[in-house]
Tab-separated table of C-alpha atoms and ligand atoms in Angstrom:
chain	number	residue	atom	x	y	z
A	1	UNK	CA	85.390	29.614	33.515
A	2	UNK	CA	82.454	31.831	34.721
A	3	UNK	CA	80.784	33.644	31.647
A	4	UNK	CA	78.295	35.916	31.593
A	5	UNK	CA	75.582	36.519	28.446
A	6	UNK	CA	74.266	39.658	28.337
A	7	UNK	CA	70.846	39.490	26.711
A	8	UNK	CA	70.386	43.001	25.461
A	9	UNK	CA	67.107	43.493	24.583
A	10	UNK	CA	63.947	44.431	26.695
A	11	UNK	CA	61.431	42.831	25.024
A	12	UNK	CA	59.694	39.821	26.282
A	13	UNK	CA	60.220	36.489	24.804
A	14	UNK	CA	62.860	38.075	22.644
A	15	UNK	CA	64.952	36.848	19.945
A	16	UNK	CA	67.557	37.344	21.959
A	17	UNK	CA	66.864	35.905	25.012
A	18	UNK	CA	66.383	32.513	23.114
A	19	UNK	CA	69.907	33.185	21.186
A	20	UNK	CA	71.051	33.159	25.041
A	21	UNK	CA	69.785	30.356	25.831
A	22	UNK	CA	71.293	28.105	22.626
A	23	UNK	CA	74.545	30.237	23.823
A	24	UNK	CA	74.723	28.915	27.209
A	25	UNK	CA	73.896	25.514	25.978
A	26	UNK	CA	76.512	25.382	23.596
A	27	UNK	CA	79.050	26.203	26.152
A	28	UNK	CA	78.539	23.692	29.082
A	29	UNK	CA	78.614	21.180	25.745
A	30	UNK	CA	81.808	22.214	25.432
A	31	UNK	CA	83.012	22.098	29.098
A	32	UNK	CA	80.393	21.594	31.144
A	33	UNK	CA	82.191	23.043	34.066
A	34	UNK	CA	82.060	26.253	33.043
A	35	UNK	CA	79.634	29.049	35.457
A	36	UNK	CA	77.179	30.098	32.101
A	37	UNK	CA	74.955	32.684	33.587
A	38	UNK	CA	72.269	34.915	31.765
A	39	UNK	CA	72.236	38.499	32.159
A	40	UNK	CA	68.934	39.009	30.995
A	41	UNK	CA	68.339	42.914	30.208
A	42	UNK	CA	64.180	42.268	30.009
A	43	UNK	CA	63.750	40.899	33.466
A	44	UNK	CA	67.225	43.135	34.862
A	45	UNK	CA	64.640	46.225	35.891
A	46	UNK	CA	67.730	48.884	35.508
A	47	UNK	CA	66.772	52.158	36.097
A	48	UNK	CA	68.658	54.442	33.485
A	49	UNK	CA	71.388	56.231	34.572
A	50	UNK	CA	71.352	59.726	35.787
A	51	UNK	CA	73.210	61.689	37.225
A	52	UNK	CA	71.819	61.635	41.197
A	53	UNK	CA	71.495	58.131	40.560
A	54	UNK	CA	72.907	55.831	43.596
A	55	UNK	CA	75.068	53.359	42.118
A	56	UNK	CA	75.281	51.381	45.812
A	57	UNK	CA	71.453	50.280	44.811
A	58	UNK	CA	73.257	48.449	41.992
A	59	UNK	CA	75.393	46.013	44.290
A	60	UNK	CA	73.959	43.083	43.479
A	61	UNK	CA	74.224	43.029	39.578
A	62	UNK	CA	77.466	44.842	39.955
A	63	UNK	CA	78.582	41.619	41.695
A	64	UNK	CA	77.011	39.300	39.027
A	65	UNK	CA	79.238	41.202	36.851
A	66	UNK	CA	82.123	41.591	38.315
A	67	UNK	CA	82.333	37.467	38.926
A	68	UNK	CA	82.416	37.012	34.815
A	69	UNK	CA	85.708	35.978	33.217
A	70	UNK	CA	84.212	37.275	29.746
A	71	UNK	CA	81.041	37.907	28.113
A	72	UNK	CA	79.284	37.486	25.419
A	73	UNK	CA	76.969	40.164	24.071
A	74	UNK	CA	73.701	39.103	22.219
A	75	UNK	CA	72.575	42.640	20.603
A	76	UNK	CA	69.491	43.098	18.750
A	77	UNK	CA	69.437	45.529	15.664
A	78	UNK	CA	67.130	48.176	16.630
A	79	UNK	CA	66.517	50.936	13.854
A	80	UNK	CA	70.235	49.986	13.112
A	81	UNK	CA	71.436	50.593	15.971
A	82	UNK	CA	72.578	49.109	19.714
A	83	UNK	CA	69.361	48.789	22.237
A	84	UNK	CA	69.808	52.322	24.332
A	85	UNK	CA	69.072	49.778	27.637
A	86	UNK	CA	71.857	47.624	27.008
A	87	UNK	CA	74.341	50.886	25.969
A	88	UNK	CA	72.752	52.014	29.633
A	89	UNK	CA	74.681	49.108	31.692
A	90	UNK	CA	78.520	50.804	30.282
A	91	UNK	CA	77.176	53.913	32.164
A	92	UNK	CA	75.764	52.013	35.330
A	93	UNK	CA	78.988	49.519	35.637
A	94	UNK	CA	81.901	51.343	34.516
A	95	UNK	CA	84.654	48.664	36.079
A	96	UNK	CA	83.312	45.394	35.745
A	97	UNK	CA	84.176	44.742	31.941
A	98	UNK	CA	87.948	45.762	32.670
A	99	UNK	CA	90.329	43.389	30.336
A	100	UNK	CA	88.085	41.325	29.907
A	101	UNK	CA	86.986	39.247	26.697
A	102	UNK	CA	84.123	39.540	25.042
A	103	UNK	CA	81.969	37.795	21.894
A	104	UNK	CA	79.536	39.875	20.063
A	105	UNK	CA	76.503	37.780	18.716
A	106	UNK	CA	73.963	39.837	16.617
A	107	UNK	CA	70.205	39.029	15.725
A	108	UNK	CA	68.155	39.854	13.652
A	109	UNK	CA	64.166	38.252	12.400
A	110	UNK	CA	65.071	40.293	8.855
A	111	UNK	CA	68.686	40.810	7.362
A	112	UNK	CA	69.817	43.430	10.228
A	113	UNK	CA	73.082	42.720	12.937
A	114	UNK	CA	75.590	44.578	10.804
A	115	UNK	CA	75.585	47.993	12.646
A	116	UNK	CA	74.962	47.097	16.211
A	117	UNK	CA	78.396	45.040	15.885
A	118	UNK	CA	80.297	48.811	14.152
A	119	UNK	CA	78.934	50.514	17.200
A	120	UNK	CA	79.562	47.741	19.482
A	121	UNK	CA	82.991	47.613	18.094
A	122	UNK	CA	83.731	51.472	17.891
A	123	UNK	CA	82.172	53.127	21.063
A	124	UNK	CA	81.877	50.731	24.135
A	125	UNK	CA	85.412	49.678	24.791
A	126	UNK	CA	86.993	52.666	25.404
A	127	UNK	CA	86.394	53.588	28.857
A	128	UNK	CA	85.015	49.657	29.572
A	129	UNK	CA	88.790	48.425	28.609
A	130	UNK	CA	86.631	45.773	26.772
A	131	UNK	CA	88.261	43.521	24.702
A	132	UNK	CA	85.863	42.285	21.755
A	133	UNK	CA	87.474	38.962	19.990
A	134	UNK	CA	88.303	39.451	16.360
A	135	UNK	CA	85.413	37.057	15.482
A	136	UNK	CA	81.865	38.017	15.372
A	137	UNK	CA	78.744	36.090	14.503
A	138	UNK	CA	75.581	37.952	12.994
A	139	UNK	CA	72.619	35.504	13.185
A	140	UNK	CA	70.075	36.863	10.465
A	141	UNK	CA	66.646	35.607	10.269
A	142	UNK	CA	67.060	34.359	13.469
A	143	UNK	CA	63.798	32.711	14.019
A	144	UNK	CA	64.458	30.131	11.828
A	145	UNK	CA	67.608	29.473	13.506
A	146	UNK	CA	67.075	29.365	16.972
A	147	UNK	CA	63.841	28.115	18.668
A	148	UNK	CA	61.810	28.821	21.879
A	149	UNK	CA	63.461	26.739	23.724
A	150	UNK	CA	66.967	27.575	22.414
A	151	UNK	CA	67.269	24.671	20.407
A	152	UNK	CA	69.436	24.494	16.873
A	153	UNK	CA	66.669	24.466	14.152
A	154	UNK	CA	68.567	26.094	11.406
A	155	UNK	CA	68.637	23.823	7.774
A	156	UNK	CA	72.450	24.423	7.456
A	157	UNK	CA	75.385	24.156	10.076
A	158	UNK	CA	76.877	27.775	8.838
A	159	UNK	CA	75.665	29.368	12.358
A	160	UNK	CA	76.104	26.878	14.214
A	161	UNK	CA	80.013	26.441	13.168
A	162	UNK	CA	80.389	30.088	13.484
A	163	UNK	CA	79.198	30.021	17.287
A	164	UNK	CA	81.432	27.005	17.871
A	165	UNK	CA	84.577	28.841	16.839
A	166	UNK	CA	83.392	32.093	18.871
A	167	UNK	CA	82.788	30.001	21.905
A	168	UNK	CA	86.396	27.795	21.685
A	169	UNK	CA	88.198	31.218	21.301
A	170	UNK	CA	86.163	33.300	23.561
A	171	UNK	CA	87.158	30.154	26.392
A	172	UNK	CA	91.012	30.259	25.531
A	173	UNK	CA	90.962	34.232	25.338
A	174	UNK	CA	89.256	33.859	28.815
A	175	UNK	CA	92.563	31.969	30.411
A	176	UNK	CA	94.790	34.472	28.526
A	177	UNK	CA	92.895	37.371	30.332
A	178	UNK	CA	93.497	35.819	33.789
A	179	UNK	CA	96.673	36.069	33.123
A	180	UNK	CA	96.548	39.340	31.892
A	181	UNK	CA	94.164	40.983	34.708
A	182	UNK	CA	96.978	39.966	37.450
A	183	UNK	CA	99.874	41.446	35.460
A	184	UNK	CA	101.804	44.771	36.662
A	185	UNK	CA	101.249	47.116	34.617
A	186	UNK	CA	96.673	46.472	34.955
A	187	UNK	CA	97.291	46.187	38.341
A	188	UNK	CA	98.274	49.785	38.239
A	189	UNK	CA	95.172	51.153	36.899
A	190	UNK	CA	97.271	54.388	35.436
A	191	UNK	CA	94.664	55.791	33.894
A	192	UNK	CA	90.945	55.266	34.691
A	193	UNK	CA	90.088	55.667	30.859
A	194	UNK	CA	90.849	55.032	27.694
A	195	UNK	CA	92.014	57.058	24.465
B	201	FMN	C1	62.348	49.024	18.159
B	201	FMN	C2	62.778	47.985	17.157
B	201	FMN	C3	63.536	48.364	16.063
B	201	FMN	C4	63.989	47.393	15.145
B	201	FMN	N1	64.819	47.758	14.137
B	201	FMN	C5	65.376	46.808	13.348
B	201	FMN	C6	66.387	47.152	12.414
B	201	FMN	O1	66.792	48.304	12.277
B	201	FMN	N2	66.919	46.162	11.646
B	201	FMN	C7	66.522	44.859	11.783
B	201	FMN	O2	67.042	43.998	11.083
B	201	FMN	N3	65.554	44.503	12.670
B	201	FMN	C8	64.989	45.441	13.451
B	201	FMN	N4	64.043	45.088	14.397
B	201	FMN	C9	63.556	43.714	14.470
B	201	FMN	C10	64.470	42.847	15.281
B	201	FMN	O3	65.445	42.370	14.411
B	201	FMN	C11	63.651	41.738	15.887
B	201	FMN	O4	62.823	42.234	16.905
B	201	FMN	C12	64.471	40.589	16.411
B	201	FMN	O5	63.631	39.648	16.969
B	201	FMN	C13	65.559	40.952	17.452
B	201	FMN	O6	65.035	41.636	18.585
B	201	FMN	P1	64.612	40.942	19.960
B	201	FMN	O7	65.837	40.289	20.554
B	201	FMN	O8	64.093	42.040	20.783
B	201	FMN	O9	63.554	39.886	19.648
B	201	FMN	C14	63.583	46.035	15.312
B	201	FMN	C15	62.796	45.669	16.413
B	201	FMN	C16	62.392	46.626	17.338
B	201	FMN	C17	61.589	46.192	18.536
């Protein structure tokens, strides 16, 4: 299965960046065949989208995009709210997401995630045709959690169990979605939006 994290913060050596990492670990543990890539929104250089903005200069993360089965979405809380860069990539590559799955990871170094998942959850899959699993992990205080190098440093397993049932159903939601993307009826692409 090729998945894609999307790291969504800008900030070097961020929290989530390092959240990606332990992400993409976690999932060639579990089949290490899968394609894990990072999509890492501090080193992506995106230029935010206007409107005489040429969207052919985007080819080559389109493509990294459009290869993903699903996606995972590590989103920082940032004065309660989504990162505007990583709310900038649903404007710069509407198709890419189309029926696909996706787990939403939040982190936070204080109590935060709660909001960035609401928004996540209430604007972005409408014209995306997103499909967020039911499941959701918010990893608070996340420097004690996750290290540098990605590793597992939490006391307790609470996280770590959480991300383990994310990742199994995000996998088997992935295969679903195959099946789903060839059917009839998304073949047809009736509308190019949702409601
Ligand atoms: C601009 C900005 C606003 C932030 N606002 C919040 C917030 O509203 N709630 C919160 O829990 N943490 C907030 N934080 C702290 C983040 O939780 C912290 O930076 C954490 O490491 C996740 O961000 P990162 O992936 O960029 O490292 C904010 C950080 C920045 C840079």
């Amino acid at each position: 299965m090729n998945i894609t994290v999307i790291s969504g913060s800008t900030r070097n050596n961020s929290a989530s960046y390092k959240t990606s990492l332990y992400l993409q670990q976690q999932l060639l543990s579990l089949d290490d065949s899968n394609d894990v890539s990072i999509f890492d929104l501090s080193t992506a250089n995106l230029p935010m989208w206007e409107e005489s903005l040429d969207l052919t200069t985007l080819s080559k993360p389109q493509s990294e995009l459009e290869a993903a089965d699903a996606f995972i979405f590590v989103v920082p809380e940032w004065h309660g709210m989504v990162p505007p860069a990583l709310k900038n990539i649903f404007f710069l590559f509407t198709g890419v997401f189309r029926h696909k799955p996706a787990y939403i990871v939040t982190v936070s170094a204080g109590s935060g995630g709660r909001y960035p998942i609401q928004e996540m959850r209430s604007t972005v899959y409408k014209n995306t045709y997103l499909n967020f699993l039911p499941v959701n992990t918010v990893i608070d205080r996340v420097n004690s959690i996750i290290d540098e190098a990605g590793c597992y440093i939490g006391e307790k397993q609470f996280v770590a169990n959480r991300v383990d049932e994310g990742l199994r159903l995000l996998l088997e939601y992935s295969k679903a979605f195959q099946t789903i993307r060839k059917s009839e009826i998304v073949l047809e692409k009736r509308f190019p939006n949702g409601v």
